[in-house]
XYZ file of C-alpha atoms in Angstrom:
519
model
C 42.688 -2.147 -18.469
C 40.837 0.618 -16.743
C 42.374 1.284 -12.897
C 38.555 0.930 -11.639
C 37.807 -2.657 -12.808
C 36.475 -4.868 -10.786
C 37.576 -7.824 -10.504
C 35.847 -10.866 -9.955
C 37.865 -14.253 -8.697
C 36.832 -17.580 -8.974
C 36.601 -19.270 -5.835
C 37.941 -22.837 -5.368
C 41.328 -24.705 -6.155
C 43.993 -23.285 -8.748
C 46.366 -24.156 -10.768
C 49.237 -21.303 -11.756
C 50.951 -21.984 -14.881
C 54.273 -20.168 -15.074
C 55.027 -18.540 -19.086
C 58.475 -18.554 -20.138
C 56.982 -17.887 -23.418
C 56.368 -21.383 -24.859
C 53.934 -21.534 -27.900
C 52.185 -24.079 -26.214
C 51.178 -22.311 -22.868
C 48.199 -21.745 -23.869
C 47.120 -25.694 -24.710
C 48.396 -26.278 -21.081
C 46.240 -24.228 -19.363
C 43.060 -25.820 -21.821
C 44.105 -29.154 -21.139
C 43.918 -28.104 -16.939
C 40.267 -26.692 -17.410
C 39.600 -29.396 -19.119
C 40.147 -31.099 -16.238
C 37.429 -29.361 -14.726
C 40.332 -27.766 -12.668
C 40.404 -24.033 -12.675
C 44.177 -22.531 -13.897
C 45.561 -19.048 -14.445
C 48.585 -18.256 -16.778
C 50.902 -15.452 -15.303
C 54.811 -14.248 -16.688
C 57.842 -16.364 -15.090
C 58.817 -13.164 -13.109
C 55.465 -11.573 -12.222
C 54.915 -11.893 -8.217
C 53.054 -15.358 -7.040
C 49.930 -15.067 -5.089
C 49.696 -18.066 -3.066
C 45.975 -17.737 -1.584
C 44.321 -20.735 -2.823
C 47.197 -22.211 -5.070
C 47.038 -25.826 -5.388
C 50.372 -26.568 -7.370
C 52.320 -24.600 -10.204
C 53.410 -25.872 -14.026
C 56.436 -24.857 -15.170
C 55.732 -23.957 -19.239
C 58.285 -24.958 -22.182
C 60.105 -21.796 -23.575
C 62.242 -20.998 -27.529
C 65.049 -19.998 -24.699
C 67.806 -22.756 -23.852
C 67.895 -22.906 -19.802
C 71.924 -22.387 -20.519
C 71.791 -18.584 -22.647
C 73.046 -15.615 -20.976
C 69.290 -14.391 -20.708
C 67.223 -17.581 -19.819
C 64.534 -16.593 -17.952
C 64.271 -17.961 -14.142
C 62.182 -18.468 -11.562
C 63.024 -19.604 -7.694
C 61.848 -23.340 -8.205
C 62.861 -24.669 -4.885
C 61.773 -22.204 -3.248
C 58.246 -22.995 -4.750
C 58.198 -26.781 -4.551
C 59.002 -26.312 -0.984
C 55.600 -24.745 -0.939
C 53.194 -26.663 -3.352
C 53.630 -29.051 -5.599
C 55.864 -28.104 -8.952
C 55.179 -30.000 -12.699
C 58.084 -29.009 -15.017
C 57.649 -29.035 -18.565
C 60.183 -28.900 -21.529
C 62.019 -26.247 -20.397
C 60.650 -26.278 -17.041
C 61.989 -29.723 -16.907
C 65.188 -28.796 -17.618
C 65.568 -25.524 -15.643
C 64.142 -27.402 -12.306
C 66.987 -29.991 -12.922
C 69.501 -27.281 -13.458
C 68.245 -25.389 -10.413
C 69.268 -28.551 -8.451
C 72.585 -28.985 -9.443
C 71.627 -31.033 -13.133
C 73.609 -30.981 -15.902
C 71.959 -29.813 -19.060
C 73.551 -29.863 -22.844
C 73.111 -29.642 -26.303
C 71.558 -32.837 -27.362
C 73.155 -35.009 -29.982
C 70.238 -35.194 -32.099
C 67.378 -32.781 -31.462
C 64.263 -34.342 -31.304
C 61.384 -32.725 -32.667
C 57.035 -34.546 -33.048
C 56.634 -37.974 -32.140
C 58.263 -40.173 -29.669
C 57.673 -43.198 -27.904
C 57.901 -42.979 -23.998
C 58.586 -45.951 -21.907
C 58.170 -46.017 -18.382
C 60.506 -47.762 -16.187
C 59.190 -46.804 -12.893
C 55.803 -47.097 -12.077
C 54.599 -43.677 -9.542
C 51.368 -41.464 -9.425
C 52.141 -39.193 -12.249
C 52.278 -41.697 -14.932
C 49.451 -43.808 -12.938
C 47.318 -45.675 -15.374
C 49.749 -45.280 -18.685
C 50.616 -48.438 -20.356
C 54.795 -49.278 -20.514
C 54.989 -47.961 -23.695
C 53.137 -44.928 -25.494
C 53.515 -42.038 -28.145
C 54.127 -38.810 -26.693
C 55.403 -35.183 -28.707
C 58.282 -33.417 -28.279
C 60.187 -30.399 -28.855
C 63.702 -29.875 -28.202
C 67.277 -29.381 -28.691
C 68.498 -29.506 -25.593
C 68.557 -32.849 -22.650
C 68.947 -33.173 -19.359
C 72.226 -35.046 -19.597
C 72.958 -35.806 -15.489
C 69.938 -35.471 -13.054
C 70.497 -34.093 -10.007
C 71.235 -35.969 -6.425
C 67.927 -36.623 -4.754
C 65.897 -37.614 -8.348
C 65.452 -40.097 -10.239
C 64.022 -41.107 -13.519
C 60.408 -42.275 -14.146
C 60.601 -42.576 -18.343
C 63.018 -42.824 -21.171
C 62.950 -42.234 -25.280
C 64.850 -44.241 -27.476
C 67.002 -41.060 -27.822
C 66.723 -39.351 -24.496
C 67.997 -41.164 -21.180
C 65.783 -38.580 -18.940
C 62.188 -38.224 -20.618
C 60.508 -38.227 -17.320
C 61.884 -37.678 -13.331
C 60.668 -36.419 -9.758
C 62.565 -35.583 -6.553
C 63.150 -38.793 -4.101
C 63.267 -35.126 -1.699
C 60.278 -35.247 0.879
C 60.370 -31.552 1.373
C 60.143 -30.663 -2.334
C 57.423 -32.587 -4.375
C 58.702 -32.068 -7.954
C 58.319 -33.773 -10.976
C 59.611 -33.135 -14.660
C 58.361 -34.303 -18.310
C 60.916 -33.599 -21.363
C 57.577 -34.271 -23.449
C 54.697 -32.337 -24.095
C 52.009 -33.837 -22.235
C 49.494 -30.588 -23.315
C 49.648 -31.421 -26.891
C 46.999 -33.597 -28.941
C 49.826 -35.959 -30.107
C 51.115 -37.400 -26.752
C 48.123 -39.861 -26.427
C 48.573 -40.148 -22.313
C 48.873 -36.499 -21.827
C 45.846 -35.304 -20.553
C 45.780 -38.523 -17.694
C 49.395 -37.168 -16.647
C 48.164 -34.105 -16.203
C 45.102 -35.068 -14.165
C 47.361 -37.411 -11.766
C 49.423 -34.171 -11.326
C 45.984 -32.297 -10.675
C 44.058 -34.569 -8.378
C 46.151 -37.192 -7.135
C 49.354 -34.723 -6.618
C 48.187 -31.537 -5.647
C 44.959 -32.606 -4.922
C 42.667 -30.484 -6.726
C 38.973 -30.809 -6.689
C 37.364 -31.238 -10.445
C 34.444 -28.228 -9.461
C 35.550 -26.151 -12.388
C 32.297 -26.883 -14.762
C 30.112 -24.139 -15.812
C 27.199 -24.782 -13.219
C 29.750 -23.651 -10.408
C 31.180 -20.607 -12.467
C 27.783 -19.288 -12.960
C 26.437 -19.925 -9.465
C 29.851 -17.825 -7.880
C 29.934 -15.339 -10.925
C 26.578 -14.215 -10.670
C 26.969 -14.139 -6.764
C 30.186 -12.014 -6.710
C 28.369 -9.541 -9.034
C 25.269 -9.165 -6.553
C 27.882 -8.210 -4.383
C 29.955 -6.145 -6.244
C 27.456 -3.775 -8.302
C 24.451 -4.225 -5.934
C 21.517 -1.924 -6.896
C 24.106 0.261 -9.382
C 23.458 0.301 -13.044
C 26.019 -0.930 -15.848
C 26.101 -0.347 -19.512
C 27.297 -2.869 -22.272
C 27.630 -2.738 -25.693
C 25.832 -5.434 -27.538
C 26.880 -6.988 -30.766
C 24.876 -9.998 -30.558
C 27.920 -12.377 -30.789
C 28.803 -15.356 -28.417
C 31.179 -12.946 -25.806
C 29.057 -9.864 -25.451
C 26.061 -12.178 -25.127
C 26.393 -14.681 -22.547
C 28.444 -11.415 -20.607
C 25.017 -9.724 -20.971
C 23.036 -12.325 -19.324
C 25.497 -13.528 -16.371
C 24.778 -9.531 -15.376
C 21.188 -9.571 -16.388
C 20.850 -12.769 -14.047
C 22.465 -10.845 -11.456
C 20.984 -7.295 -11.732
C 18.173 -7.796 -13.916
C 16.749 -4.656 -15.587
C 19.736 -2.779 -14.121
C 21.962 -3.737 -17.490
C 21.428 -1.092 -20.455
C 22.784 -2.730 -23.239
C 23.391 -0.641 -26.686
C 23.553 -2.205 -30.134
C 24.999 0.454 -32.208
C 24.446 -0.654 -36.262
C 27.217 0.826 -38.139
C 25.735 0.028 -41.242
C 28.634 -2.748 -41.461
C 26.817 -6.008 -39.651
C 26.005 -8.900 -42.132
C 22.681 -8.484 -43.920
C 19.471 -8.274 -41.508
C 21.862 -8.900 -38.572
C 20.671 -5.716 -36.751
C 17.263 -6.481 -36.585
C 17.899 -10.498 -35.811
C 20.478 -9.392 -32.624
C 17.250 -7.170 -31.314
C 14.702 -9.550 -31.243
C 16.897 -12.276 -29.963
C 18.361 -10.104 -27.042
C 14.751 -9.113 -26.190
C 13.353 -12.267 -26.188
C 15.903 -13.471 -24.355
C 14.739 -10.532 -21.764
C 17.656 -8.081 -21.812
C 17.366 -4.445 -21.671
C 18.791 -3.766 -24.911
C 18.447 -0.186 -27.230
C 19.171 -0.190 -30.901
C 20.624 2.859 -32.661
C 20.929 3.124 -36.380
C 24.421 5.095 -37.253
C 25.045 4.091 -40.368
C 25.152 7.339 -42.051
C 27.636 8.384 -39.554
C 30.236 5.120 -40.069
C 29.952 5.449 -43.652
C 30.890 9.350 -43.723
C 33.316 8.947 -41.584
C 35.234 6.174 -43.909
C 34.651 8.649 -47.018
C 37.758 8.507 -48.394
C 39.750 5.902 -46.485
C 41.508 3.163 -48.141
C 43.965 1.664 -45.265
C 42.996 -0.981 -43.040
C 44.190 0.808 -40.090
C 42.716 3.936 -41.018
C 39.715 2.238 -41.370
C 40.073 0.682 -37.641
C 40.594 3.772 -36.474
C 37.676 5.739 -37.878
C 35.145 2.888 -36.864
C 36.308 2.520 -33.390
C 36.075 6.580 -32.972
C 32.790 6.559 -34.058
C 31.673 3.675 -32.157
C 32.966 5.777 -29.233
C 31.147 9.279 -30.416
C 27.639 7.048 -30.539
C 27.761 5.310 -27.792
C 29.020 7.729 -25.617
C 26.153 9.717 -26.645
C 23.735 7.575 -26.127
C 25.263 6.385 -22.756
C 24.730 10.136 -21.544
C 20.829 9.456 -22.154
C 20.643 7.256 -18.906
C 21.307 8.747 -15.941
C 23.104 6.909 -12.980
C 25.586 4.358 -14.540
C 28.173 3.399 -12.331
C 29.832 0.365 -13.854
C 30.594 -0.538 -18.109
C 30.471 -4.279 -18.658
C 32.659 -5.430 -21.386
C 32.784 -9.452 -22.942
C 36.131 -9.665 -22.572
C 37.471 -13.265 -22.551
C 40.967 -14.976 -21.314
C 42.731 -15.051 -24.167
C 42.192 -11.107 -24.800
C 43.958 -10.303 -21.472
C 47.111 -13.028 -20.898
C 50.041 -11.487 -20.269
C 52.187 -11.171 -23.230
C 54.619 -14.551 -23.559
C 57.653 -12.043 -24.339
C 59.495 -12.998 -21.674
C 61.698 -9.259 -21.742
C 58.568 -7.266 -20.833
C 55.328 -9.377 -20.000
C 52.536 -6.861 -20.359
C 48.434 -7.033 -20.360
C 46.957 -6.719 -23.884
C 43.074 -6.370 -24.738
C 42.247 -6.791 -27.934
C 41.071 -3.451 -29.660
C 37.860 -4.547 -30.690
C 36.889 -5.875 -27.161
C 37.849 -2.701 -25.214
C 35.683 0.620 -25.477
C 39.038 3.057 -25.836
C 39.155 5.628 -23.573
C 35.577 5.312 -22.682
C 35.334 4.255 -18.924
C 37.877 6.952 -17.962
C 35.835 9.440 -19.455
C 32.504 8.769 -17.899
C 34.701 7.611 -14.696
C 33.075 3.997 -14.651
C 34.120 1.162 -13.703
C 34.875 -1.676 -15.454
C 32.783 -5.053 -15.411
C 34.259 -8.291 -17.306
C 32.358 -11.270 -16.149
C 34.220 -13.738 -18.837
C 37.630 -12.836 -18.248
C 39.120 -16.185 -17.071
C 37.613 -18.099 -19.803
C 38.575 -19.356 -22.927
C 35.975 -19.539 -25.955
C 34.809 -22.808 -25.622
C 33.986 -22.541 -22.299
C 31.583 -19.488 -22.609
C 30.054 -21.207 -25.048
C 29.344 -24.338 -22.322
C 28.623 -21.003 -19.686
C 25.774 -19.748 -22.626
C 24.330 -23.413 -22.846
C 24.721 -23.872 -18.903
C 22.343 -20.784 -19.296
C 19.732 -21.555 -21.731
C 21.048 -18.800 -24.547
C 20.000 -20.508 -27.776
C 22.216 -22.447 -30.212
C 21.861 -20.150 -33.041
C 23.363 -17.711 -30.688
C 25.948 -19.813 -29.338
C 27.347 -21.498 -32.454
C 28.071 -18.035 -34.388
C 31.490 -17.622 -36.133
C 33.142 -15.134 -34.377
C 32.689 -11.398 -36.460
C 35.476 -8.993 -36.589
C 34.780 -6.128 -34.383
C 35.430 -3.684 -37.317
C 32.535 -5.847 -39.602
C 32.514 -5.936 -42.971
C 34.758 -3.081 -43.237
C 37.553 -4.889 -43.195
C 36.534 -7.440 -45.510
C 36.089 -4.962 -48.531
C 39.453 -4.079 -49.072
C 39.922 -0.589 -50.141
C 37.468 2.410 -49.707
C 34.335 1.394 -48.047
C 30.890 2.738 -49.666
C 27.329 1.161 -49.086
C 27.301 -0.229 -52.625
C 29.889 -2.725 -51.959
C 28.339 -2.972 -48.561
C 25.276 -4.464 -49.769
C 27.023 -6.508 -52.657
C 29.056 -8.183 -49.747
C 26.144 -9.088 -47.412
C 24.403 -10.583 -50.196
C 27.236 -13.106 -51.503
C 28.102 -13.394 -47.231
C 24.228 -14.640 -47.303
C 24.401 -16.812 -49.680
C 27.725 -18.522 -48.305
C 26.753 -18.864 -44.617
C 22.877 -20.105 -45.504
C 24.928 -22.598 -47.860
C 26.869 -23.747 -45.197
C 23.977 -24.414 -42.520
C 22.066 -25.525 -45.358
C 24.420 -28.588 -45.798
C 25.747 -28.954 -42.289
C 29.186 -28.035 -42.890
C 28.874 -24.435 -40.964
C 29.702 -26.386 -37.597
C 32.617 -27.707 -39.233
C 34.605 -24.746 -39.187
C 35.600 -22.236 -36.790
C 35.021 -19.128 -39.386
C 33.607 -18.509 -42.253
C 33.497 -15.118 -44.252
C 33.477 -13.229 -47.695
C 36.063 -11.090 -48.842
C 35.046 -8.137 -52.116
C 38.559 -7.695 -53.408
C 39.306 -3.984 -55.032
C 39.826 -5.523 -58.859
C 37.204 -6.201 -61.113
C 37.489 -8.605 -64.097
C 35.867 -9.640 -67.478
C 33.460 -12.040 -67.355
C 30.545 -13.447 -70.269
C 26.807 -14.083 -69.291
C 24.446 -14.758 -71.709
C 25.187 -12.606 -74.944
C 27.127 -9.986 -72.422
C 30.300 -9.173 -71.623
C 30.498 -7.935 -67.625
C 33.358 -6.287 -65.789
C 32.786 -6.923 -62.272
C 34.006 -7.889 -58.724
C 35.281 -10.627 -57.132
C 34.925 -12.283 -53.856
C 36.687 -14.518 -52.107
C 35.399 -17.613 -50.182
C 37.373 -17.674 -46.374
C 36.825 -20.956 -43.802
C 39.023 -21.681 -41.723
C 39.341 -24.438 -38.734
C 40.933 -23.590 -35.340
C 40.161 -23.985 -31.787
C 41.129 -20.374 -30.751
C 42.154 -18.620 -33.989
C 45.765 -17.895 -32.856
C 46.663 -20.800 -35.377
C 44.198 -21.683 -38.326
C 43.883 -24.454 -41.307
C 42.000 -23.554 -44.325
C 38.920 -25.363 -44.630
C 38.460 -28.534 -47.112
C 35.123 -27.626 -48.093
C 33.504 -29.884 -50.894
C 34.170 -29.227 -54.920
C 30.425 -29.735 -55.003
C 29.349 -26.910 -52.039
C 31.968 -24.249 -53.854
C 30.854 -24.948 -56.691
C 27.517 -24.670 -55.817
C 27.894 -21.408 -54.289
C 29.732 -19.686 -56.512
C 27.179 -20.685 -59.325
C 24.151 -19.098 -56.601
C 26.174 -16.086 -56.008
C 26.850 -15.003 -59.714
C 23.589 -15.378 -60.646
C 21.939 -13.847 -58.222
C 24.424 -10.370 -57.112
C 24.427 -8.214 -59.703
C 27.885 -7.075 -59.508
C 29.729 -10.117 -58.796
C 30.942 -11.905 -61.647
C 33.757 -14.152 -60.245
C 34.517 -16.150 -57.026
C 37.487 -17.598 -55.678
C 38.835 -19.508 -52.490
C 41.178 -18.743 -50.078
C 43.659 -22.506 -49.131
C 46.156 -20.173 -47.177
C 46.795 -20.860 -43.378
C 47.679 -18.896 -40.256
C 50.537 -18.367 -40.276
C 51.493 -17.177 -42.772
C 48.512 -15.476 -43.530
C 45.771 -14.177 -41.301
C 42.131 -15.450 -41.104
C 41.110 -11.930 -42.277
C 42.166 -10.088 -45.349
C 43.097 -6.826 -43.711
């Protein structure tokens, strides 16, 4: 992230969630906003900024409290302060920070459980005696520490849930997941935590962020102007217009078409930006992207060239208007968490989401108005906001486009035989209501060609390969269970009408292994 970015801070309550690098962090913090309780995730060992803090989670971690290396944190030092919610792991380290004995348990327990409560208290408030919750463990708190006591058993774990009799230290302690789909009571634990614990107001909804977004950038860019690149997805677009609402005609927004968008994208983005009344400029480069991928067969060389390119164009066209102060970038949570390696947290951005080396170079500063939300909460900021469905229900598009969805050397002939089967694939899918039923769907022309009969002829052509997958944030995916009938219908519609295309297959391989996109 650029040294000049400004940063803009939700006002209200908040909830810190503390990553010792559990795969489930993330579905913690969710289940929090969900809550309509605003949360941020930070490293274990990364310096606590106590200015509006409410109460901190403790995440689950792969580490055993009891290795050599187990990452730490001071927790009596912070439940002396605010209230302190262990989880997993952060159940087990609070009890061995207080003198608790942890072990090896006799028989890990991994998925379902059944958690009775023996002792009625406001974090279980509300949950019958007996219900199913998830967990994920090896080790158990074997001996609780003087000054707690237990709340809930398992049939194989004596401590499943505990809190501190202390006065001074309000701390409490689930073995179970309570973030995760399968423990059916989770997300009312969490909220007693939330608003009957720490006492957290539920103002996190996307009526408030909006009002104190748009306010903070008044304030912070004033009369200044900002540029943004637009792409016309769900990120870039609601970004656009929480700065348009703020600075109006102020926000120059470029739509570079690198001759890689899906087919008549370039013109639909334009007239839907302008109607929505956003200063937008389109620039046709496609002749530039597809000399400069002459040649180029790898995927990363392929990355590389577009993303240069993307800088060369809009750099140049940025130069055009005079007096920009601030880029604006649609940046969203899960592009900026810290990474859960819990030897060197650091700040990632995805690639396709950060404009290189560009804000250095023109010395701006940087302008991220969706930074602290997930995906499904822009989309609730865009409706909030009036932006269209059509705009707001989009797939999300790789930043590189199609270009990494041909695999091999990119030319404009298998450019325009892949927007033509993508066409007919994504019309199918509104067409029979299934396109809201998955979180992405694309086309993939595979380098091979194959022998195929139509009519009297013999053809030796491509093949492309169906991709849906379903997902909430597309770190983990399913493949789609689309209909025989629908494949069946669009591979027929596809072979008969792209010339070029003689075959279609579809992908049933999840993430992981694989990844949503080819390369």
């Amino acid at each position: 992230m650029n040294q000049n970015a400004v940063t803009l801070r939700p006002m209200g309550d908040k909830i810190l969630i503390l990553d010792f690098g559990s795969q489930y962090t993330q579905l913690i913090a969710r289940s929090v906003r969900e809550a309509n309780v605003y949360c941020e995730i930070i490293p274990f060992n990364k310096k606590i900024e106590f200015d509006g803090l409410k109460g901190v989670i403790l995440s689950g971690s792969p580490f055993s409290v009891n290795d050599d290396f187990a990452p730490i944190a001071d927790i009596k030092k912070l439940s002396g302060k605010l209230p302190v919610l262990g989880i997993c792991y952060g159940a087990q380290l609070t009890a061995k920070d207080f003198g608790g004995i942890i072990e090896k348990s006799d028989k890990r327990e991994y998925g379902r459980a059944v958690l009775k409560v023996i002792q009625k208290d406001t974090l279980l408030k509300g949950l019958p005696k007996t219900s199913n919750v998830w967990m994920s463990h090896s080790d158990s708190i074997k001996k609780l520490p003087d000054g707690f006591e237990i709340l809930g058993t398992t049939e194989s774990i004596p401590v499943a849930a505990f809190k501190s009799t202390n006065p001074d230290h309000t701390i409490y302690g689930l073995q179970f997941h309570p973030e995760v789909y399968h423990s059916a009571e989770g997300k009312k634990i969490i909220k007693n935590f939330l608003v009957d614990i720490c006492g957290c107001n539920q103002d996190w909804t996307p009526a408030h962020f909006i009002t104190d977004t748009v306010e903070a950038l008044k304030k912070q860019i004033g009369n200044k102007k900002v540029i943004m690149a637009l792409s016309g997805g769900v990120d870039s677009t609601v970004a656009a217009f929480l700065i348009h609402k703020a600075i109006g005609k102020n926000l120059f927004g470029i739509f570079v078409d690198n001759g890689l968008l899906r087919k008549d994208e370039f013109e639909q983005v334009l007239s839907t930006c302008k109607n929505l009344g956003l200063n937008i400029n389109g620039v046709d480069a496609t002749d530039h992207f597809y000399a400069k991928l002459a040649g180029k067969v790898l995927p990363e060389e392929k990355r590389k060239a577009i993303g240069k390119s993307f800088i060369e164009i809009f750099d140049e066209e940025a130069h055009k208007i005079t007096g920009i102060d601030f880029l604006a970038q649609g940046t969203i949570y899960p592009d900026v968490i810290e990474s859960v390696s819990v030897h060197g947290p650091s700040v990632t951005i995805k690639s396709h989401h950060n404009v290189g080396g560009l804000p250095a170079a023109m010395n701006l500063k940087l302008i991220e108005p969706l930074r602290s939300l997930f995906k499904d909460e822009v989309r609730k900021v865009g409706k909030e906001l009036g932006i269209p469905d059509e705009i707001l229900s989009r797939h999300p598009f790789p930043g590189p486009g199609l270009a990494i969805r041909i695999l091999g050397e990119v030319t404009e002939e298998k450019v325009q035989l892949l927007q033509l089967a993508d066409a007919i694939y994504t019309n199918g899918l509104r067409k029979h209501n299934l396109y809201a039923t998955v979180w992405q769907a694309g086309t993939i022309l595979l380098p091979v060609k194959s022998v195929g009969v139509m009519g009297d002829e013999r053809t030796y052509e491509f093949t492309v390969v169906l991709r849906a997958v379903t997902s909430v944030d597309g770190m983990t995916a399913d493949w789609a269970h689309l209909p025989y009938d629908f494949l069946a219908e669009i591979s027929t519609e596809i072979i008969n009408n792209v010339k070029g295309i003689n075959r279609v297959v579809y992908d049933i391989s999840s993430k992981p292994p694989a990844t949503i996109e080819w390369e």
